Coordinates of C-alpha atoms in Angstrom, one line a residue:
M1 CA 5.4 -47.7 -26.2
S2 CA 5.8 -44.6 -24.0
R3 CA 7.5 -41.6 -25.0
A4 CA 9.7 -42.2 -22.0
E5 CA 10.4 -45.9 -22.9
R6 CA 11.5 -45.1 -26.7
R7 CA 14.2 -42.5 -24.8
A8 CA 15.4 -45.0 -22.2
K9 CA 15.5 -47.4 -25.8
I10 CA 18.0 -44.6 -27.5
T11 CA 21.7 -46.1 -27.3
P12 CA 24.6 -44.1 -28.4
G13 CA 24.4 -44.6 -31.7
G14 CA 20.8 -43.2 -32.1
R15 CA 21.8 -39.8 -30.5
A16 CA 25.0 -39.7 -32.4
R17 CA 22.5 -40.4 -35.7
G18 CA 19.9 -37.6 -33.9
A19 CA 22.2 -34.7 -33.9
R20 CA 23.7 -35.5 -37.7
L21 CA 20.0 -35.1 -38.6
R22 CA 20.0 -32.0 -36.6
D23 CA 22.7 -30.4 -37.8
E24 CA 21.7 -31.3 -41.6
R25 CA 18.8 -29.5 -41.1
E26 CA 19.9 -26.4 -39.2
R27 CA 22.9 -25.8 -42.0
R28 CA 20.2 -25.5 -43.9
G29 CA 18.3 -22.8 -41.7
W30 CA 15.5 -25.1 -41.5
G31 CA 12.6 -25.1 -38.7
R32 CA 10.9 -28.3 -38.0
R33 CA 7.9 -27.6 -39.6
E34 CA 9.5 -26.5 -43.2
L35 CA 11.2 -30.1 -42.8
A36 CA 8.0 -32.0 -42.2
R37 CA 7.0 -30.6 -45.2
L38 CA 9.5 -31.0 -47.4
L39 CA 9.6 -34.9 -46.4
L40 CA 6.5 -35.4 -46.5
D41 CA 6.8 -34.2 -50.9
T42 CA 8.9 -37.3 -51.1
I43 CA 6.6 -39.7 -49.9
D44 CA 3.5 -41.4 -51.7
E45 CA 0.2 -40.5 -50.9
R46 CA -0.8 -43.6 -50.2
Q47 CA 1.4 -43.7 -47.5
K48 CA 1.4 -39.9 -46.5
P49 CA 0.5 -39.0 -42.7
S50 CA -0.2 -35.4 -41.6
H51 CA 1.9 -32.6 -41.3
V52 CA 1.9 -32.9 -37.4
T53 CA 2.4 -36.1 -37.7
V54 CA 5.8 -35.9 -39.2
A55 CA 6.8 -32.8 -37.7
S56 CA 6.8 -34.7 -33.7
H57 CA 8.6 -37.8 -35.3
I58 CA 11.3 -35.3 -36.8
K59 CA 11.8 -34.3 -32.9
E60 CA 11.8 -37.9 -31.7
W61 CA 14.7 -38.6 -34.7
E62 CA 17.1 -36.0 -33.4
E63 CA 16.5 -37.2 -30.2
G64 CA 17.7 -40.8 -31.3
G65 CA 15.1 -42.5 -32.3
G66 CA 14.4 -45.8 -34.4
I67 CA 13.4 -44.1 -37.6
S68 CA 12.0 -46.5 -40.7
A69 CA 13.2 -46.7 -44.2
M70 CA 10.6 -44.9 -45.7
Y71 CA 11.7 -41.6 -44.0
R72 CA 15.6 -43.1 -44.4
A73 CA 14.9 -42.4 -47.9
A74 CA 13.1 -39.7 -47.4
Y75 CA 15.1 -37.8 -45.9
A76 CA 18.5 -38.7 -48.1
T77 CA 16.3 -37.1 -51.0
V78 CA 15.6 -34.1 -49.1
F79 CA 19.2 -33.5 -47.7
G80 CA 20.5 -34.7 -51.3
I81 CA 22.7 -36.8 -49.0
P82 CA 22.8 -40.9 -49.7
E83 CA 21.4 -42.6 -48.2
D84 CA 24.4 -44.7 -47.1
E85 CA 26.4 -41.5 -46.0
L86 CA 23.7 -39.5 -44.3
F87 CA 23.0 -43.0 -41.9
V88 CA 26.6 -44.2 -41.7
P89 CA 27.8 -45.9 -38.2
A90 CA 28.0 -43.8 -34.9
Q91 CA 31.7 -43.7 -34.9
A92 CA 31.4 -41.4 -37.3
L93 CA 29.2 -39.3 -36.8
H94 CA 30.7 -36.9 -34.3
G95 CA 31.8 -33.7 -34.9
E96 CA 32.2 -32.3 -38.9
P97 CA 31.9 -35.2 -41.9
A98 CA 35.3 -36.9 -41.9
C99 CA 35.9 -36.0 -44.9
D100 CA 36.2 -32.1 -46.4
D101 CA 36.9 -32.1 -49.7
E102 CA 37.8 -28.1 -49.9
L103 CA 40.0 -28.0 -46.5
E104 CA 41.6 -31.2 -47.2
A105 CA 43.1 -29.6 -51.2
L106 CA 44.1 -26.6 -48.7
E107 CA 46.3 -28.6 -46.4
L108 CA 47.7 -31.1 -49.7
T109 CA 48.6 -27.0 -51.1
R110 CA 50.5 -26.2 -48.1
R111 CA 52.1 -29.3 -47.6
V112 CA 53.4 -30.0 -51.2
A113 CA 55.3 -26.2 -50.9
A114 CA 57.1 -27.9 -48.6
T115 CA 56.5 -24.8 -46.4
D116 CA 55.0 -23.6 -42.7
V117 CA 52.4 -20.9 -44.6
G118 CA 53.3 -20.5 -47.9
D119 CA 52.7 -18.4 -51.0
E120 CA 50.9 -21.2 -52.6
T121 CA 48.4 -21.7 -49.2
L122 CA 47.6 -18.5 -48.9
T123 CA 46.7 -18.2 -52.5
A124 CA 44.2 -21.3 -52.0
L125 CA 42.8 -19.5 -48.9
E126 CA 42.6 -15.9 -50.7
M127 CA 40.1 -17.9 -53.9
A128 CA 38.6 -19.8 -50.9
V129 CA 37.4 -16.7 -49.5
D130 CA 35.9 -15.8 -52.7
D131 CA 34.5 -18.8 -53.4
L132 CA 32.8 -18.4 -50.2
A133 CA 31.8 -15.2 -50.0
S134 CA 30.5 -15.3 -54.3
A135 CA 27.6 -18.6 -53.0
Y136 CA 26.7 -16.6 -50.1
P137 CA 23.3 -15.3 -53.0
R138 CA 22.4 -18.9 -53.7
T139 CA 23.5 -21.1 -50.2
P140 CA 20.9 -21.6 -47.5
P141 CA 22.9 -19.1 -44.2
A142 CA 23.5 -21.9 -41.9
E143 CA 25.4 -24.1 -45.1
L144 CA 27.6 -21.6 -46.0
L145 CA 28.2 -20.8 -42.3
A146 CA 29.3 -24.4 -41.5
R147 CA 32.0 -24.3 -44.0
T148 CA 33.0 -20.8 -43.3
R149 CA 33.7 -21.6 -39.7
R150 CA 35.6 -24.2 -41.2
H151 CA 37.6 -22.7 -42.7
L152 CA 38.4 -19.8 -39.7
G153 CA 39.1 -23.2 -38.0
Y154 CA 41.4 -24.0 -40.6
V155 CA 43.2 -20.4 -41.1
S156 CA 43.5 -20.4 -36.7
R157 CA 45.2 -23.4 -37.1
L158 CA 48.2 -21.9 -39.2
M159 CA 49.0 -18.8 -37.3
D160 CA 50.9 -20.5 -35.0
A161 CA 52.5 -21.9 -38.3
R162 CA 56.3 -20.4 -39.2
M163 CA 55.4 -17.3 -41.9
T164 CA 56.7 -13.4 -42.6
L165 CA 55.4 -10.6 -42.0
A166 CA 53.8 -10.3 -45.6
E167 CA 52.4 -14.0 -45.4
R168 CA 51.4 -13.4 -41.8
R169 CA 48.6 -10.1 -43.1
R170 CA 47.8 -12.0 -45.6
L171 CA 47.1 -14.8 -44.1
V172 CA 45.4 -11.9 -41.0
I173 CA 43.1 -10.3 -43.9
V174 CA 42.0 -14.2 -45.0
G175 CA 40.6 -14.5 -41.3
G176 CA 39.5 -10.7 -41.7
W177 CA 37.1 -11.5 -45.1
L178 CA 35.8 -14.6 -42.9
S179 CA 34.9 -13.9 -39.7
L180 CA 32.9 -10.6 -41.9
L181 CA 30.9 -13.5 -44.0
A182 CA 30.3 -15.6 -40.7
A183 CA 29.0 -12.7 -39.1
T184 CA 26.9 -12.0 -42.2
C185 CA 25.3 -15.2 -41.8
D186 CA 24.9 -15.4 -38.2
I187 CA 22.2 -12.0 -39.1
D188 CA 20.7 -14.4 -41.5
L189 CA 20.0 -16.7 -39.2
G190 CA 18.7 -14.6 -36.4
R191 CA 22.0 -15.1 -34.4
R192 CA 22.8 -11.6 -33.0
P193 CA 25.4 -12.3 -30.4
A194 CA 27.7 -14.6 -32.8
A195 CA 27.8 -12.1 -35.0
A196 CA 28.9 -8.8 -32.9
A197 CA 31.5 -11.5 -31.4
R198 CA 32.5 -11.7 -35.0
L199 CA 32.2 -8.7 -35.9
R200 CA 34.7 -7.5 -33.3
T201 CA 36.6 -9.8 -34.6
A202 CA 37.2 -8.9 -38.4
A203 CA 37.5 -5.4 -37.1
Q204 CA 40.7 -6.5 -34.7
L205 CA 41.8 -8.3 -37.3
A206 CA 41.1 -5.2 -40.2
E207 CA 42.2 -2.7 -38.1
H208 CA 45.9 -5.7 -37.1
A209 CA 46.2 -6.1 -41.0
D210 CA 45.8 -2.2 -41.5
H211 CA 42.6 -2.4 -43.9
P212 CA 40.9 -0.3 -44.5
E213 CA 37.7 -1.7 -46.5
I214 CA 37.1 -4.6 -44.1
L215 CA 37.1 -2.3 -41.5
A216 CA 34.4 -0.1 -43.3
W217 CA 32.4 -2.8 -44.1
T218 CA 31.6 -4.2 -40.4
L219 CA 30.9 -1.0 -40.1
E220 CA 28.4 -1.4 -42.7
T221 CA 26.8 -4.7 -41.6
Q222 CA 26.4 -3.3 -38.2
A223 CA 24.6 -0.5 -39.9
W224 CA 22.5 -3.2 -42.0
Q225 CA 21.9 -5.2 -38.4
T226 CA 20.9 -2.3 -36.8
L227 CA 18.4 -0.9 -39.8
I228 CA 17.1 -4.4 -39.3
D229 CA 16.4 -3.6 -35.9
G230 CA 14.4 -0.2 -36.5
D231 CA 17.0 1.6 -35.4
Y232 CA 17.2 3.9 -38.1
R233 CA 19.4 7.0 -36.9
K234 CA 21.8 4.6 -35.8
A235 CA 21.9 3.0 -38.9
I236 CA 23.1 6.4 -40.6
T237 CA 25.8 6.8 -38.4
L238 CA 27.3 3.9 -39.2
S239 CA 26.5 3.9 -42.4
R240 CA 28.2 7.2 -42.7
G241 CA 31.3 5.9 -40.7
A242 CA 32.0 3.5 -42.9
Q243 CA 32.4 5.8 -45.4
E244 CA 34.6 7.9 -43.7
I245 CA 36.9 4.6 -43.2
A246 CA 36.7 2.8 -46.5
P247 CA 38.7 3.6 -50.3
R248 CA 36.6 6.0 -52.2
S249 CA 37.2 3.7 -55.5
S250 CA 36.2 0.7 -53.2
S251 CA 32.6 -2.0 -52.9
A252 CA 32.3 -0.7 -49.1
F253 CA 32.0 3.1 -50.0
I254 CA 29.2 2.1 -52.3
Q255 CA 27.6 -0.3 -50.0
A256 CA 27.2 1.9 -46.6
T257 CA 26.0 5.0 -49.2
A258 CA 23.3 2.6 -50.1
Q259 CA 22.5 1.5 -46.6
E260 CA 22.4 4.9 -45.3
G261 CA 20.3 6.0 -48.6
R262 CA 17.8 3.0 -46.8
A263 CA 18.0 4.2 -43.5
W264 CA 16.5 8.0 -44.9
A265 CA 14.3 5.7 -46.0
R266 CA 12.6 4.1 -43.0
L267 CA 12.3 7.7 -42.0
G268 CA 10.7 9.2 -44.5
A269 CA 13.4 11.7 -45.0
G270 CA 12.7 11.8 -49.2
P271 CA 15.1 14.5 -49.8
E272 CA 17.8 12.8 -48.1
T273 CA 16.8 9.9 -49.8
R274 CA 17.2 10.8 -52.8
D275 CA 20.9 12.3 -52.3
A276 CA 22.4 9.0 -50.9
L277 CA 20.3 7.6 -54.3
A278 CA 21.8 10.1 -56.4
R279 CA 25.6 9.2 -55.0
V280 CA 25.0 5.5 -55.2
E281 CA 24.3 6.5 -59.1
R282 CA 27.6 8.6 -59.6
L283 CA 29.7 5.8 -57.9
V284 CA 27.8 3.3 -60.2
A285 CA 27.8 4.7 -63.6
P286 CA 31.7 3.7 -64.0
L287 CA 31.7 0.7 -63.5
S288 CA 32.0 -2.3 -65.1
M289 CA 30.5 -5.8 -64.4
P290 CA 32.7 -8.2 -61.9
D291 CA 34.4 -11.1 -63.2
R292 CA 32.0 -12.5 -59.9
P293 CA 28.6 -10.4 -59.6
E294 CA 27.0 -12.8 -57.3
H295 CA 30.0 -11.9 -54.9
H296 CA 29.3 -10.5 -51.9
Y297 CA 31.5 -8.0 -51.6
R298 CA 31.8 -7.0 -54.9
Y299 CA 29.8 -4.4 -56.0
D300 CA 27.5 -4.4 -59.4
P301 CA 25.1 -2.1 -61.6
A302 CA 22.1 -5.5 -60.9
K303 CA 23.4 -5.2 -56.8
S304 CA 22.8 -1.2 -56.9
D305 CA 19.2 -1.3 -59.1
A306 CA 17.8 -3.7 -56.4
Y307 CA 19.1 -1.6 -53.3
T308 CA 17.3 1.4 -55.5
A309 CA 13.6 -0.8 -55.1
T310 CA 14.4 -1.5 -52.0
T311 CA 14.3 2.0 -51.0
L312 CA 12.3 3.5 -53.2
S313 CA 9.6 0.8 -51.8
W314 CA 9.8 2.2 -48.6
L315 CA 9.9 6.0 -49.3
G316 CA 6.3 4.9 -50.7
D317 CA 8.1 7.0 -54.0
P318 CA 5.6 5.9 -56.8
A319 CA 8.5 5.5 -59.0
A320 CA 8.8 2.2 -57.4
E321 CA 6.7 -0.4 -58.3
P322 CA 8.1 -0.1 -62.0
Y323 CA 10.9 -0.2 -60.8
A324 CA 10.9 -3.0 -59.0
R325 CA 9.4 -4.9 -62.0
G326 CA 12.6 -4.5 -63.7
V327 CA 14.9 -5.9 -61.4
L328 CA 12.5 -8.5 -60.6
A329 CA 12.4 -9.3 -64.6
R330 CA 16.0 -8.9 -64.7
L331 CA 16.5 -11.2 -61.4
E332 CA 14.8 -14.4 -62.9
A333 CA 16.2 -13.9 -66.1
P334 CA 19.7 -12.0 -67.0
S335 CA 20.8 -10.8 -69.9
S336 CA 24.0 -12.6 -68.3
G337 CA 24.9 -14.9 -65.8
P338 CA 22.9 -16.6 -63.7
A339 CA 19.6 -16.2 -62.0
R340 CA 19.3 -14.9 -58.7
P341 CA 16.6 -16.3 -56.9
R342 CA 17.7 -15.3 -53.4
R343 CA 17.6 -11.7 -54.4
A344 CA 14.6 -12.4 -56.2
A345 CA 12.8 -13.5 -53.5
S346 CA 13.5 -10.0 -51.9
A347 CA 12.9 -8.1 -54.9
R348 CA 9.0 -9.5 -54.5
L349 CA 8.4 -8.5 -51.0
D350 CA 9.6 -4.9 -52.1
L351 CA 7.3 -5.0 -55.3
A352 CA 4.8 -6.4 -52.6
L353 CA 5.6 -3.1 -50.4
A354 CA 5.3 -0.9 -54.0
L355 CA 2.2 -2.0 -55.1
L356 CA 0.4 -1.5 -52.1
A357 CA 1.5 2.5 -51.9
A358 CA -0.2 2.5 -55.7
D359 CA -3.3 0.6 -54.3
Q360 CA -2.7 -3.0 -55.6
P361 CA -3.5 -5.1 -52.5
D362 CA -4.4 -8.1 -54.3
E363 CA -1.2 -8.3 -56.3
A364 CA 0.7 -7.0 -53.4
A365 CA -0.8 -10.2 -51.3
H366 CA 0.1 -12.9 -54.3
T367 CA 2.9 -11.5 -54.9
A368 CA 3.9 -11.9 -51.2
L369 CA 3.1 -15.4 -51.4
Q370 CA 5.5 -15.7 -54.0
A371 CA 8.3 -14.4 -52.3
V372 CA 7.5 -16.5 -48.4
T373 CA 6.8 -20.1 -50.1
S374 CA 9.8 -19.7 -52.5
G375 CA 11.8 -21.1 -49.9
R376 CA 15.0 -18.1 -50.3
L377 CA 13.6 -15.8 -47.6
V378 CA 16.2 -15.8 -44.8
P379 CA 15.4 -14.8 -41.0
S380 CA 17.0 -11.5 -41.3
N381 CA 14.2 -11.0 -44.4
Y382 CA 11.4 -12.0 -42.3
W383 CA 10.4 -8.3 -40.7
R384 CA 9.8 -7.4 -44.4
A385 CA 7.3 -9.9 -45.0
A386 CA 5.7 -9.5 -41.5
E387 CA 5.6 -5.3 -42.9
V388 CA 3.8 -5.8 -46.1
I389 CA 1.3 -9.3 -44.6
G390 CA 0.3 -6.4 -41.8
A391 CA -0.7 -3.6 -44.3
V392 CA -2.3 -6.4 -46.3
E393 CA -4.5 -7.7 -43.5
A394 CA -5.7 -4.0 -43.0
R395 CA -7.3 -3.4 -45.9
S396 CA -9.1 -6.9 -45.6
V397 CA -7.7 -8.4 -49.1
R398 CA -8.8 -12.1 -50.4
G399 CA -6.3 -14.7 -50.1
V400 CA -4.6 -12.8 -46.6
A401 CA -5.4 -15.7 -44.6
D402 CA -3.5 -18.0 -47.4
L403 CA -0.3 -15.6 -47.2
R404 CA -0.4 -15.7 -43.3
D405 CA -0.4 -19.5 -42.5
A406 CA 2.3 -19.8 -45.3
Y407 CA 4.8 -17.2 -43.3
H408 CA 3.9 -18.7 -39.7
E409 CA 4.5 -22.3 -41.8
L410 CA 7.9 -20.8 -43.0
C411 CA 9.3 -17.7 -41.5
S412 CA 9.6 -18.4 -37.7
P413 CA 6.7 -16.7 -36.6
A414 CA 7.7 -16.7 -33.1
E415 CA 10.2 -14.6 -33.5
H416 CA 8.4 -12.4 -36.5
D417 CA 4.9 -12.2 -35.7
P418 CA 3.1 -9.9 -38.8
G419 CA 1.3 -8.7 -35.6
E420 CA 4.4 -7.2 -34.3
A421 CA 5.4 -5.6 -37.2

């Protein structure tokens, strides 16, 4: 049967099923080639087709084509969703999943309080913001973005409800934090127009609620995106703007200072970089470990160490190598709290760059390969991997072909090719 004939046989139910499969893949931030590799890992060697074949099939399945029992089981394993739930009848596949436990719980809280919007509902929403921000280091950005968007939709619906001025301010602040987090996920995924729109919304809500910390975070987040884009002078300007707005004791003030240091490092400005690092060190010194150190908007000593390692490696400082090794060890085997695999993947890129500066290109290539194949890098970090690959290739290091192949396989080379770094 030709491809045209197969497409002609696609039913509305098949299209809905394909849309669900595509949405689940995109929520996890996976390309079709990465999903093909994961599906193949679950299939018996005797039945295993080629990687190219499966990648081609994925496109057909997402358009609504029929899918065999073997691949249904593979999908269920890879997505971590029971097969009878993933391949449900077509009428259940439109829009969001029929049951969203998080939002059901919030709505139940609101109804039990017998008010349109009361303290119980707002407290539950504020706790949800903390949960989502704490999930950021360990959750694929597409998945976290989907959850955050659903909460934003719920907040938007509540805006029309009756409430006091104090309650409305709390709800606006929740909307500001959620918009900021959604923008951060958008940047991780390379969705620049969406990120810019959400940052504008977060800033408007922050101004409406008179909340300088959220407003400062919007500028710091813009500085981060601008740094990724290579406009280091603008990143410095935005970072300093965030510092002017942020409360002096806030995490936003510390993060903006650290971001300024990273931008100076990209410019090779040693004195300015070290001045920023010294300011961060003074700000972090009196801090105790927060109760949720994984919270994206709460600064902690481990985050400071990771930023220092990045900054020193970009500056080419000889201290970068031992510092980056120490940071990586602490992230993978912390003395308290959970391991932080996403930060560890970024720390490996820092270490790889430091190893290049220390004239150890073979270990740099191996370390970069570990980062690329970890499954923890997000698109906003691909350029850093590309930078290391370009430097390793210039040294004609053994194994660089494997590193480049892994990068092309896993890191969307169409948008971030090492040759352009």
